[in-house]
Short mmCIF file of C-alpha atoms in Angstrom, two decimals:
data_model
loop_
_atom_site.label_atom_id
_atom_site.label_comp_id
_atom_site.label_asym_id
_atom_site.label_seq_id
_atom_site.Cartn_x
_atom_site.Cartn_y
_atom_site.Cartn_z
CA MET L 1 -15.29 20.16 4.41
CA LYS L 2 -15.17 21.52 7.55
CA LYS L 3 -17.66 19.33 8.81
CA ILE L 4 -15.02 16.32 8.53
CA CYS L 5 -11.94 18.27 9.54
CA LEU L 6 -13.94 18.84 12.80
CA SER L 7 -15.25 15.78 13.11
CA VAL L 8 -11.36 14.16 12.21
CA LEU L 9 -10.33 16.55 15.22
CA GLY L 10 -13.39 15.57 17.43
CA LEU L 11 -12.50 12.05 17.08
CA TYR L 12 -8.67 12.70 18.28
CA LEU L 13 -9.36 14.47 21.38
CA GLY L 14 -12.36 12.14 22.09
CA PHE L 15 -9.18 8.55 22.30
CA ILE L 16 -6.76 11.62 23.93
CA GLN L 17 -9.52 11.94 26.73
CA ALA L 18 -10.03 7.84 26.51
CA PHE L 19 -6.37 7.67 27.11
CA SER L 20 -6.11 9.91 29.92
CA GLN L 21 -8.97 8.15 31.55
CA ALA L 22 -7.03 4.59 31.46
CA LYS L 23 -5.47 3.08 35.04
CA ASP L 24 -2.07 2.43 34.76
CA SER L 25 -0.77 -0.88 33.72
CA SER L 26 2.66 -0.57 34.22
CA GLN L 27 3.56 -4.37 35.45
CA TYR L 28 5.57 -6.33 33.59
CA LYS L 29 3.49 -8.43 31.25
CA SER L 30 0.02 -7.64 32.64
CA ARG L 31 -2.14 -10.40 31.01
CA LYS L 32 -5.09 -8.48 31.02
CA LEU L 33 -6.10 -6.85 27.66
CA SER L 34 -5.04 -3.36 26.88
CA ILE L 35 -4.79 -0.82 24.60
CA GLU L 36 -1.10 -0.62 23.51
CA GLU L 37 -2.32 2.26 20.53
CA ILE L 38 -4.35 3.63 18.24
CA ASN L 39 -2.97 5.07 15.17
CA LEU L 40 -5.16 7.81 12.54
CA VAL L 41 -3.28 8.09 9.07
CA SER L 42 -5.35 10.81 6.67
CA SER L 43 -4.85 11.77 3.94
CA TYR L 44 -5.62 14.37 0.43
CA TYR L 45 -4.39 12.91 -2.85
CA LYS L 46 -5.27 15.20 -6.01
CA GLN L 47 -4.58 14.01 -9.52
CA ASP L 48 -4.59 15.96 -12.81
CA GLY L 49 -4.26 14.38 -16.14
CA SER L 50 -5.76 13.58 -20.52
CA HIS L 51 -5.47 10.07 -20.92
CA SER L 52 -8.68 9.21 -19.31
CA ALA L 53 -9.32 4.94 -19.71
CA VAL L 54 -13.50 5.72 -19.44
CA GLU L 55 -12.39 8.00 -22.65
CA GLY L 56 -10.76 5.39 -24.47
CA GLY L 57 -7.42 7.31 -23.74
CA ILE L 58 -8.37 10.82 -24.10
CA GLY L 59 -10.07 13.44 -22.13
CA THR L 60 -9.37 14.60 -17.93
CA GLN L 61 -8.37 12.04 -14.95
CA LYS L 62 -8.98 15.13 -12.50
CA LEU L 63 -9.97 13.19 -9.54
CA SER L 64 -9.21 13.89 -5.46
CA ASP L 65 -9.43 11.17 -2.56
CA ILE L 66 -9.62 11.47 0.81
CA SER L 67 -8.69 8.98 2.59
CA ASN L 68 -8.83 8.35 6.88
CA VAL L 69 -8.31 5.12 8.37
CA ILE L 70 -8.06 4.57 11.53
CA ASP L 71 -6.39 1.22 13.81
CA LEU L 72 -6.49 -0.07 17.55
CA LYS L 73 -4.32 -2.48 18.70
CA LEU L 74 -5.37 -4.37 21.77
CA VAL L 75 -2.75 -6.63 23.31
CA PHE L 76 -2.96 -9.18 25.72
CA TYR L 77 -1.16 -12.15 27.54
CA ASP L 78 -2.52 -16.31 27.23
CA LYS L 79 -1.44 -18.64 30.39
CA LYS L 80 1.98 -19.40 28.16
CA TYR L 81 2.92 -15.50 28.31
CA ARG L 82 2.75 -15.90 24.62
CA LYS L 83 1.49 -12.31 23.27
CA HIS L 84 -1.59 -11.65 20.95
CA SER L 85 -2.12 -8.46 19.54
CA LEU L 86 -5.40 -7.66 17.75
CA VAL L 87 -5.95 -4.86 15.71
CA ALA L 88 -9.23 -3.62 14.15
CA GLU L 89 -8.48 -1.12 11.68
CA ALA L 90 -11.25 0.80 9.91
CA GLY L 91 -11.04 2.99 6.85
CA LEU L 92 -12.95 5.63 5.21
CA ASP L 93 -12.45 6.90 1.32
CA TYR L 94 -14.04 9.55 -0.56
CA TYR L 95 -12.99 10.26 -3.90
CA SER L 96 -14.52 11.87 -6.72
CA SER L 97 -13.18 11.71 -9.97
CA ALA L 98 -13.70 13.54 -13.17
CA SER L 99 -12.83 10.32 -15.63
CA SER L 100 -15.67 8.15 -14.12
CA ASP L 101 -18.01 10.86 -14.60
CA ARG L 102 -17.98 10.43 -18.50
CA ILE L 103 -19.32 7.07 -18.12
CA ASP L 104 -22.99 8.40 -18.45
CA ALA L 105 -23.62 11.27 -20.71
CA LYS L 106 -24.77 13.68 -17.84
CA ALA L 107 -21.26 14.86 -16.99
CA ASN L 108 -21.20 16.43 -13.83
CA SER L 109 -24.43 15.06 -12.18
CA SER L 110 -24.22 11.26 -12.72
CA ALA L 111 -24.11 8.76 -10.50
CA SER L 112 -20.47 7.42 -10.39
CA SER L 113 -19.08 11.08 -10.41
CA SER L 114 -17.91 10.57 -6.65
CA ASP L 115 -17.33 7.21 -4.36
CA ILE L 116 -17.28 6.47 -1.20
CA ARG L 117 -14.96 3.50 -0.34
CA VAL L 118 -15.19 1.52 2.92
CA TYR L 119 -12.85 -0.41 4.06
CA PRO L 120 -12.67 -2.56 7.80
CA SER L 121 -10.21 -4.98 8.94
CA LEU L 122 -9.69 -7.66 11.45
CA SER L 123 -5.57 -8.89 12.27
CA TRP L 124 -4.98 -11.12 15.26
CA THR L 125 -1.13 -11.88 15.92
CA MET L 126 0.52 -14.94 18.09
CA GLU L 127 3.85 -13.99 19.21
CA ASN L 128 5.65 -16.00 20.99
CA GLU L 129 8.71 -14.22 22.21
CA GLN L 130 11.01 -17.14 23.89
CA LYS L 131 10.87 -18.92 20.68
CA GLY L 132 10.82 -16.25 18.11
CA ARG L 133 7.96 -17.69 15.73
CA SER L 134 4.47 -15.76 15.41
CA LEU L 135 1.34 -16.84 13.64
CA ASN L 136 -0.66 -14.16 12.37
CA LEU L 137 -4.09 -14.12 10.61
CA PHE L 138 -6.34 -11.64 8.89
CA ALA L 139 -9.59 -10.86 6.91
CA SER L 140 -11.30 -7.62 5.06
CA THR L 141 -13.51 -6.55 3.09
CA SER L 142 -13.99 -3.06 1.12
CA THR L 143 -17.50 -2.22 -0.80
CA GLU L 144 -17.69 0.32 -2.75
CA TYR L 145 -21.15 1.59 -5.29
CA ASP L 146 -19.61 -1.30 -8.32
CA TYR L 147 -16.96 -2.96 -6.26
CA GLN L 148 -17.12 -5.16 -2.96
CA SER L 149 -14.47 -7.45 -1.91
CA ILE L 150 -13.24 -9.21 0.86
CA GLY L 151 -10.04 -10.86 1.49
CA PHE L 152 -7.91 -13.11 4.30
CA GLY L 153 -5.07 -14.66 5.04
CA ALA L 154 -2.20 -15.91 7.07
CA ALA L 155 1.06 -15.93 7.56
CA TYR L 156 3.79 -17.14 9.89
CA SER L 157 7.28 -15.79 11.28
CA GLN L 158 10.31 -17.48 13.17
CA LYS L 159 13.49 -15.59 13.64
CA SER L 160 16.70 -17.13 14.29
CA LYS L 161 18.45 -18.17 17.85
CA ASP L 162 20.84 -15.52 17.54
CA ARG L 163 17.75 -12.99 16.39
CA ASN L 164 19.42 -11.57 13.42
CA ARG L 165 17.77 -13.74 10.62
CA GLU L 166 13.67 -13.78 10.57
CA ILE L 167 11.42 -16.07 7.65
CA THR L 168 7.92 -15.14 7.06
CA VAL L 169 5.63 -17.19 5.16
CA LYS L 170 2.33 -15.23 4.22
CA GLY L 171 -0.59 -16.95 1.84
CA GLN L 172 -4.03 -14.52 1.14
CA ALA L 173 -6.74 -14.16 -0.68
CA PHE L 174 -9.01 -11.45 -2.33
CA LEU L 175 -12.44 -12.91 -3.82
CA ASP L 176 -13.86 -9.50 -5.50
CA LYS L 177 -16.77 -9.35 -7.44
CA VAL L 178 -17.08 -6.35 -10.06
CA THR L 179 -20.57 -4.50 -11.07
CA LEU L 180 -20.50 -4.42 -14.93
CA ILE L 181 -21.59 -0.86 -15.30
CA ARG L 182 -20.91 -0.56 -19.25
CA PRO L 183 -20.57 3.26 -20.79
CA VAL L 184 -23.56 4.35 -21.74
CA GLU L 185 -23.54 4.00 -25.45
CA LEU L 186 -23.15 0.01 -24.67
CA ARG L 187 -26.32 -0.11 -22.25
CA PRO L 188 -29.03 -1.42 -24.28
CA GLY L 189 -31.83 -0.10 -22.35
CA GLY L 190 -29.41 3.48 -22.44
CA GLU L 191 -28.93 5.95 -19.51
CA ASP L 192 -31.62 4.20 -17.26
CA ASP L 193 -30.38 0.86 -18.22
CA GLU L 194 -29.90 -0.96 -14.10
CA ASN L 195 -29.64 -4.10 -15.21
CA TYR L 196 -25.81 -3.98 -14.66
CA GLY L 197 -24.56 -7.85 -14.21
CA SER L 198 -21.16 -8.41 -12.01
CA ALA L 199 -18.82 -10.62 -12.25
CA SER L 200 -16.33 -12.16 -10.15
CA ARG L 201 -12.18 -11.54 -9.39
CA ASN L 202 -10.04 -13.49 -7.78
CA SER L 203 -6.69 -12.51 -6.22
CA TYR L 204 -4.41 -15.29 -4.55
CA SER L 205 -0.59 -14.24 -3.26
CA GLY L 206 1.87 -16.21 -1.57
CA SER L 207 5.41 -14.45 -0.38
CA VAL L 208 8.41 -15.57 1.52
CA THR L 209 9.75 -12.74 3.27
CA LEU L 210 13.57 -12.94 5.12
CA SER L 211 15.26 -10.50 6.42
CA GLN L 212 18.86 -9.70 7.96
CA VAL L 213 20.95 -7.77 10.17
CA VAL L 214 23.99 -7.75 8.01
CA ASN L 215 26.29 -5.77 10.73
CA LYS L 216 25.65 -3.48 14.01
CA ARG L 217 24.40 -0.89 11.20
CA LEU L 218 22.74 -2.30 8.17
CA GLN L 219 19.36 -4.92 8.74
CA MET L 220 18.27 -6.53 4.45
CA LEU L 221 15.09 -8.00 3.34
CA PHE L 222 14.57 -9.90 0.59
CA VAL L 223 11.25 -10.60 -0.51
CA ALA L 224 9.92 -12.78 -3.69
CA GLU L 225 6.20 -12.32 -4.11
CA PHE L 226 3.67 -14.55 -6.54
CA VAL L 227 0.43 -13.54 -7.15
CA GLN L 228 -2.60 -15.52 -9.64
CA GLN L 229 -5.67 -13.43 -10.49
CA GLU L 230 -8.55 -14.73 -12.46
CA GLY L 231 -11.97 -14.04 -14.04
CA PHE L 232 -12.92 -9.87 -15.23
CA LEU L 233 -9.87 -7.87 -15.13
CA GLY L 234 -10.15 -5.12 -16.75
CA LEU L 235 -12.76 -3.18 -16.09
CA PRO L 236 -16.47 -3.19 -17.77
CA PHE L 237 -16.68 1.36 -18.20
CA ASN L 238 -13.39 1.75 -20.11
CA ARG L 239 -14.34 2.50 -23.89
CA VAL L 240 -11.44 1.87 -26.21
CA TYR L 241 -11.58 3.36 -30.51
CA PHE L 242 -10.30 1.54 -33.27
CA LYS L 243 -8.86 2.71 -36.00
CA ASP L 244 -12.46 2.66 -37.98
CA LEU L 245 -13.63 4.91 -34.79
CA SER L 246 -15.73 1.64 -33.37
CA MET L 247 -15.81 1.63 -29.92
CA ARG L 248 -16.37 -0.97 -26.99
CA ALA L 249 -15.53 -1.78 -23.91
CA GLU L 250 -11.66 -2.89 -22.34
CA HIS L 251 -11.27 -6.45 -22.69
CA LEU L 252 -8.77 -8.20 -21.37
CA PRO L 253 -7.60 -11.91 -20.64
CA SER L 254 -9.00 -13.77 -17.90
CA THR L 255 -5.62 -14.54 -16.11
CA ARG L 256 -2.59 -12.71 -14.76
CA TRP L 257 0.31 -13.84 -12.87
CA LYS L 258 2.49 -11.54 -11.33
CA LEU L 259 6.20 -11.72 -10.21
CA PRO L 260 7.51 -8.79 -7.89
CA LEU L 261 10.71 -9.17 -5.94
CA GLY L 262 11.68 -7.21 -3.09
CA LEU L 263 15.16 -6.23 -1.91
CA ARG L 264 15.02 -3.38 0.84
CA ALA L 265 17.81 -2.36 3.01
CA SER L 266 18.27 0.61 5.78
CA TYR L 267 21.68 1.23 6.79
CA PHE L 268 22.49 4.23 9.90
CA LEU L 269 25.08 6.64 8.76
CA GLY L 270 26.95 8.10 11.76
CA ASP L 271 24.67 8.66 14.26
CA LYS L 272 21.89 11.09 13.01
CA VAL L 273 21.75 9.99 9.28
CA VAL L 274 19.61 6.92 8.19
CA LEU L 275 19.13 6.02 4.46
CA LYS L 276 16.57 3.64 3.65
CA GLY L 277 16.76 1.65 -0.22
CA PHE L 278 14.08 -0.10 -2.25
CA TYR L 279 14.46 -1.67 -5.19
CA ARG L 280 11.28 -4.04 -6.89
CA PHE L 281 12.03 -6.14 -9.79
CA TYR L 282 8.24 -6.88 -11.28
CA GLN L 283 7.01 -8.99 -14.31
CA ASP L 284 3.73 -10.72 -15.08
CA SER L 285 2.19 -12.62 -17.53
CA TRP L 286 0.46 -9.54 -19.87
CA GLY L 287 3.83 -8.22 -20.66
CA LEU L 288 4.43 -5.50 -18.30
CA GLN L 289 7.81 -5.75 -17.01
CA ALA L 290 8.62 -2.02 -14.24
CA HIS L 291 11.25 -1.77 -12.19
CA THR L 292 11.05 0.54 -9.14
CA ALA L 293 13.89 2.43 -6.96
CA GLU L 294 13.21 4.47 -4.06
CA LEU L 295 15.82 5.91 -0.70
CA GLU L 296 14.69 7.75 1.56
CA THR L 297 16.90 9.80 4.17
CA SER L 298 16.07 10.26 7.65
CA LEU L 299 17.82 13.31 9.36
CA LYS L 300 18.03 13.19 13.02
CA LEU L 301 18.04 17.01 13.64
CA SER L 302 17.29 15.86 17.59
CA PRO L 303 16.40 13.11 19.45
CA VAL L 304 12.78 13.90 18.64
CA PHE L 305 12.85 15.44 15.15
CA SER L 306 13.37 13.62 11.91
CA LEU L 307 13.27 15.28 8.24
CA THR L 308 12.52 12.57 5.64
CA PRO L 309 13.62 13.57 2.34
CA PHE L 310 12.53 10.68 0.07
CA TYR L 311 13.14 9.93 -3.86
CA ARG L 312 10.87 7.53 -5.99
CA PHE L 313 11.44 5.91 -9.59
CA TYR L 314 9.39 3.92 -11.30
CA ARG L 315 9.68 2.63 -15.13
CA GLN L 316 7.34 -0.01 -16.49
CA THR L 317 6.85 -1.08 -20.81
CA ALA L 318 3.11 -1.54 -21.82
CA VAL L 319 1.47 -4.10 -21.69
CA ASP L 320 0.56 -6.62 -24.84
CA TYR L 321 -3.21 -4.92 -24.79
CA PHE L 322 -2.21 -1.55 -25.17
CA ALA L 323 -3.00 1.03 -27.52
CA PRO L 324 -3.94 4.42 -27.24
CA TYR L 325 -7.11 6.39 -28.75
CA ALA L 326 -7.76 4.84 -32.34
CA ALA L 327 -5.13 2.51 -32.19
CA HIS L 328 -6.24 -0.72 -32.35
CA GLU L 329 -7.42 -3.43 -34.95
CA THR L 330 -10.62 -4.53 -34.85
CA SER L 331 -9.45 -7.75 -35.19
CA GLU L 332 -7.49 -7.97 -31.63
CA GLU L 333 -8.90 -10.02 -29.38
CA PHE L 334 -7.74 -8.46 -25.53
CA PHE L 335 -7.85 -4.49 -26.15
CA THR L 336 -7.26 -1.66 -23.73
CA SER L 337 -6.06 1.83 -24.02
CA ASN L 338 -5.95 2.42 -20.21
CA PHE L 339 -2.43 4.74 -19.69
CA ASP L 340 -2.24 3.27 -16.27
CA LEU L 341 -1.16 -0.03 -18.00
CA GLY L 342 1.21 2.14 -20.72
CA ASP L 343 4.82 2.63 -21.43
CA PHE L 344 5.76 5.24 -18.92
CA ASN L 345 8.79 6.59 -16.37
CA SER L 346 7.04 8.09 -13.03
CA HIS L 347 8.80 9.98 -10.64
CA PHE L 348 7.18 11.00 -6.90
CA ALA L 349 9.07 13.09 -4.64
CA GLY L 350 8.94 15.12 -1.18
CA MET L 351 9.82 15.61 2.64
CA GLY L 352 8.08 14.27 5.85
CA PHE L 353 8.78 15.08 9.28
CA ARG L 354 8.36 12.68 12.07
CA TYR L 355 8.17 14.25 16.13
CA VAL L 356 8.36 11.81 18.93
CA PRO L 357 8.16 14.14 21.77
CA VAL L 358 8.96 12.47 25.73
CA GLY L 359 6.52 14.49 26.79
CA GLY L 360 3.97 13.78 24.47
CA VAL L 361 3.04 16.28 21.62
CA PHE L 362 1.91 20.08 22.77
CA GLY L 363 2.24 18.22 26.50
CA VAL L 364 -0.62 15.67 25.73
CA LYS L 365 1.77 12.60 27.21
CA HIS L 366 -0.83 10.00 25.36
CA TRP L 367 0.19 11.54 21.96
CA ASN L 368 3.30 10.11 21.37
CA MET L 369 4.46 10.89 17.45
CA VAL L 370 2.77 12.68 14.87
CA GLU L 371 4.33 12.17 11.45
CA LEU L 372 3.35 14.51 8.09
CA ARG L 373 4.63 13.58 4.30
CA TYR L 374 3.74 15.70 1.10
CA GLY L 375 4.91 14.53 -2.11
CA HIS L 376 4.58 15.10 -6.19
CA TYR L 377 3.92 12.58 -8.38
CA THR L 378 4.33 12.59 -12.22
CA ARG L 379 4.23 10.03 -14.49
CA SER L 380 5.76 10.93 -18.65
CA ASN L 381 2.80 10.14 -20.25
CA ASP L 382 1.33 13.40 -18.84
CA LEU L 383 -0.30 12.78 -15.07
CA SER L 384 0.40 14.70 -12.00
CA ALA L 385 -0.30 14.23 -8.56
CA ASN L 386 -0.07 15.77 -5.26
CA ILE L 387 -0.22 13.80 -2.21
CA ILE L 388 0.27 15.03 1.73
CA SER L 389 -0.40 12.38 4.45
CA MET L 390 -0.14 12.65 8.68
CA HIS L 391 -0.04 9.52 10.60
CA VAL L 392 -0.73 10.61 14.67
CA ARG L 393 -0.36 7.98 17.01
CA ILE L 394 -1.54 7.93 20.47
CA LYS L 395 -0.17 5.61 22.95
CA LYS L 396 0.68 4.67 26.63
CA PRO L 397 3.57 7.02 27.43
CA MET Z 1 18.27 -10.32 -18.08
CA LYS Z 2 18.27 -13.88 -16.18
CA ILE Z 3 22.31 -14.16 -15.93
CA ARG Z 4 21.38 -10.31 -14.33
CA LEU Z 5 18.97 -12.03 -11.95
CA ILE Z 6 21.75 -14.65 -10.98
CA VAL Z 7 24.30 -12.47 -10.25
CA ALA Z 8 21.95 -10.62 -7.91
CA VAL Z 9 21.00 -13.36 -6.39
CA ILE Z 10 24.17 -14.92 -5.97
CA GLY Z 11 25.97 -11.05 -4.37
CA LEU Z 12 23.11 -10.74 -1.78
CA VAL Z 13 23.14 -15.12 -0.79
CA SER Z 14 27.41 -13.75 -0.51
CA TYR Z 15 26.94 -10.68 0.97
CA VAL Z 16 23.95 -12.34 3.70
CA SER Z 17 26.34 -15.48 4.39
CA GLY Z 18 29.07 -12.61 5.10
CA CYS Z 19 27.17 -11.51 7.94
CA THR Z 20 28.66 -10.61 11.26
CA THR Z 21 26.41 -11.83 14.81
CA VAL Z 22 25.07 -8.91 16.56
CA LYS Z 23 24.56 -9.14 19.64
CA GLU Z 24 20.72 -7.43 21.17
CA TYR Z 25 23.01 -5.19 23.52
CA GLN Z 26 24.39 -4.10 20.32
CA LYS Z 27 21.50 -3.08 18.65
CA ASN Z 28 20.94 0.35 19.87
CA ARG Z 29 21.15 1.50 15.75
CA ILE Z 30 18.93 -1.48 14.65
CA ASN Z 31 16.23 -1.47 16.84
CA ASP Z 32 15.84 2.63 16.12
CA ALA Z 33 12.19 3.16 14.53
CA GLU Z 34 13.38 5.07 11.68
CA MET Z 35 15.24 1.45 10.49
CA ASP Z 36 12.07 0.00 10.51
CA LEU Z 37 11.93 -2.58 6.90
CA SER Z 38 8.41 -2.04 6.47
CA THR Z 39 6.81 0.89 5.01
CA ARG Z 40 5.15 3.08 7.63
CA LYS Z 41 1.26 3.83 7.90
CA VAL Z 42 1.92 7.36 6.35
CA GLN Z 43 2.83 5.54 3.35
CA LYS Z 44 -0.56 3.63 2.86
CA THR Z 45 -2.35 6.36 1.04
CA GLU Z 46 0.91 6.82 -1.20
CA LEU Z 47 0.93 2.78 -2.04
CA SER Z 48 -2.37 2.72 -2.58
CA PHE Z 49 -2.58 5.50 -5.58
CA GLN Z 50 0.92 3.64 -6.68
CA SER Z 51 -1.16 0.87 -7.17
CA TYR Z 52 -3.93 2.08 -9.20
CA ARG Z 53 -1.78 4.88 -11.61
CA GLU Z 54 1.02 1.86 -12.08
CA GLY Z 55 0.90 -1.37 -13.19
CA ALA Z 56 2.81 -3.44 -10.92
CA SER Z 57 2.38 -3.80 -7.57
CA GLY Z 58 3.01 -6.11 -4.85
CA ALA Z 59 6.54 -7.19 -2.80
CA ASN Z 60 6.25 -3.50 -0.72
CA GLY Z 61 3.75 -4.12 1.61
CA GLY Z 62 1.25 -2.27 -0.55
CA LYS Z 63 -1.93 -4.47 -1.80
CA THR Z 64 -1.76 -7.02 -4.75
CA GLY Z 65 -5.47 -7.87 -4.78
CA GLY Z 66 -9.08 -6.27 -3.53
CA GLY Z 67 -9.10 -3.39 -4.78
CA CYS Z 68 -10.56 -1.46 -8.44
CA GLY Z 69 -8.84 1.29 -9.47
CA CYS Z 70 -11.50 2.31 -10.92
CA ASN Z 71 -10.92 5.97 -11.06
#
């Protein structure tokens, strides 16, 4: 842990040092490729609960996750003075999970007790500032021990002539591969049987976003998205216990569509308060319906310091195939005891602060901003979690 | 349910169609960093754990595919 902290600190200082040697490039719309900003987001997440899907809806859900994501944004202008932005991002998560550890018989020592996820991505945006349009292409990968994902997509945005309205059309695809690690009891060769095999899971989504400046203090955004998934959509190591106490691995349909509709608004109240609201309606083909409502307030205590208390409420109904431990009939075609797909409400509340000093954080002129945020999460089906995140932005003054 | 959705869409359309034109020089509040409508980078891991721990995802800047949620 100490080594990770020192490495992250070293990384920050290294980038600050790199910036301090950069030449002044304040020339208006310099066409040279230059670093616009570097962002580093670090998070620590910890949860506990008593409905582990790996153990069929009972057992510990203790889990911790350390996440670090760094991105580098490069900008240049072409001959037609169109702005090109390149964003290279790299993410690394380390997590340990008590429930995943129960896939095998030897708890606390099995291969699944912890894992590392690596997820680099690349994005290119070409923006014609005069015509108010932009084109974005992006690609990403994500690799875990038992899961690989390749994603790519494109987005096109057009602003209205008065720059008060913008419409964005986006399409993306994720081509995933799941390694079929079954619970140890269901592997023909027992714990040493590593002929897992694999299956595909593909997700395709399309979205339309409309943002609108309503007046001098209010702006709104509406998003309609449609997602189609196909392939192996369950998790192979999730156990399901039936009424007769026989056990099988979770089995879910091989297709699923999702329809999330989101509405977001931000309102400047007086001179020192910004209210931000979010509502989402969600429906999918497995019978899950959900509502999400969130409110965040930014209190500008000074021109450079803001406090951001927030609260989020979430409610979902269970998928048609969910039943708790030992409640499924053996005659059912599809079944899961994963409480993430069950019926519950959740509350997520916390506080953050944002500090953007004129001369840089701690007087380091390229350290443009620091934001810290803490949240506590509770779910009505006995799961709670805490998360703390920090965002550091390095930018030319 | 459908009626509520239709009412919401009509309300949204009528509200947006009643917008006033805001000139660039009048956008000092709209252009404030705190007014940004997209989710902030500091929320990245929050969106990720919510998409794993909850059945719904999408329409909020988070991912709608690509990722295991295995834990």
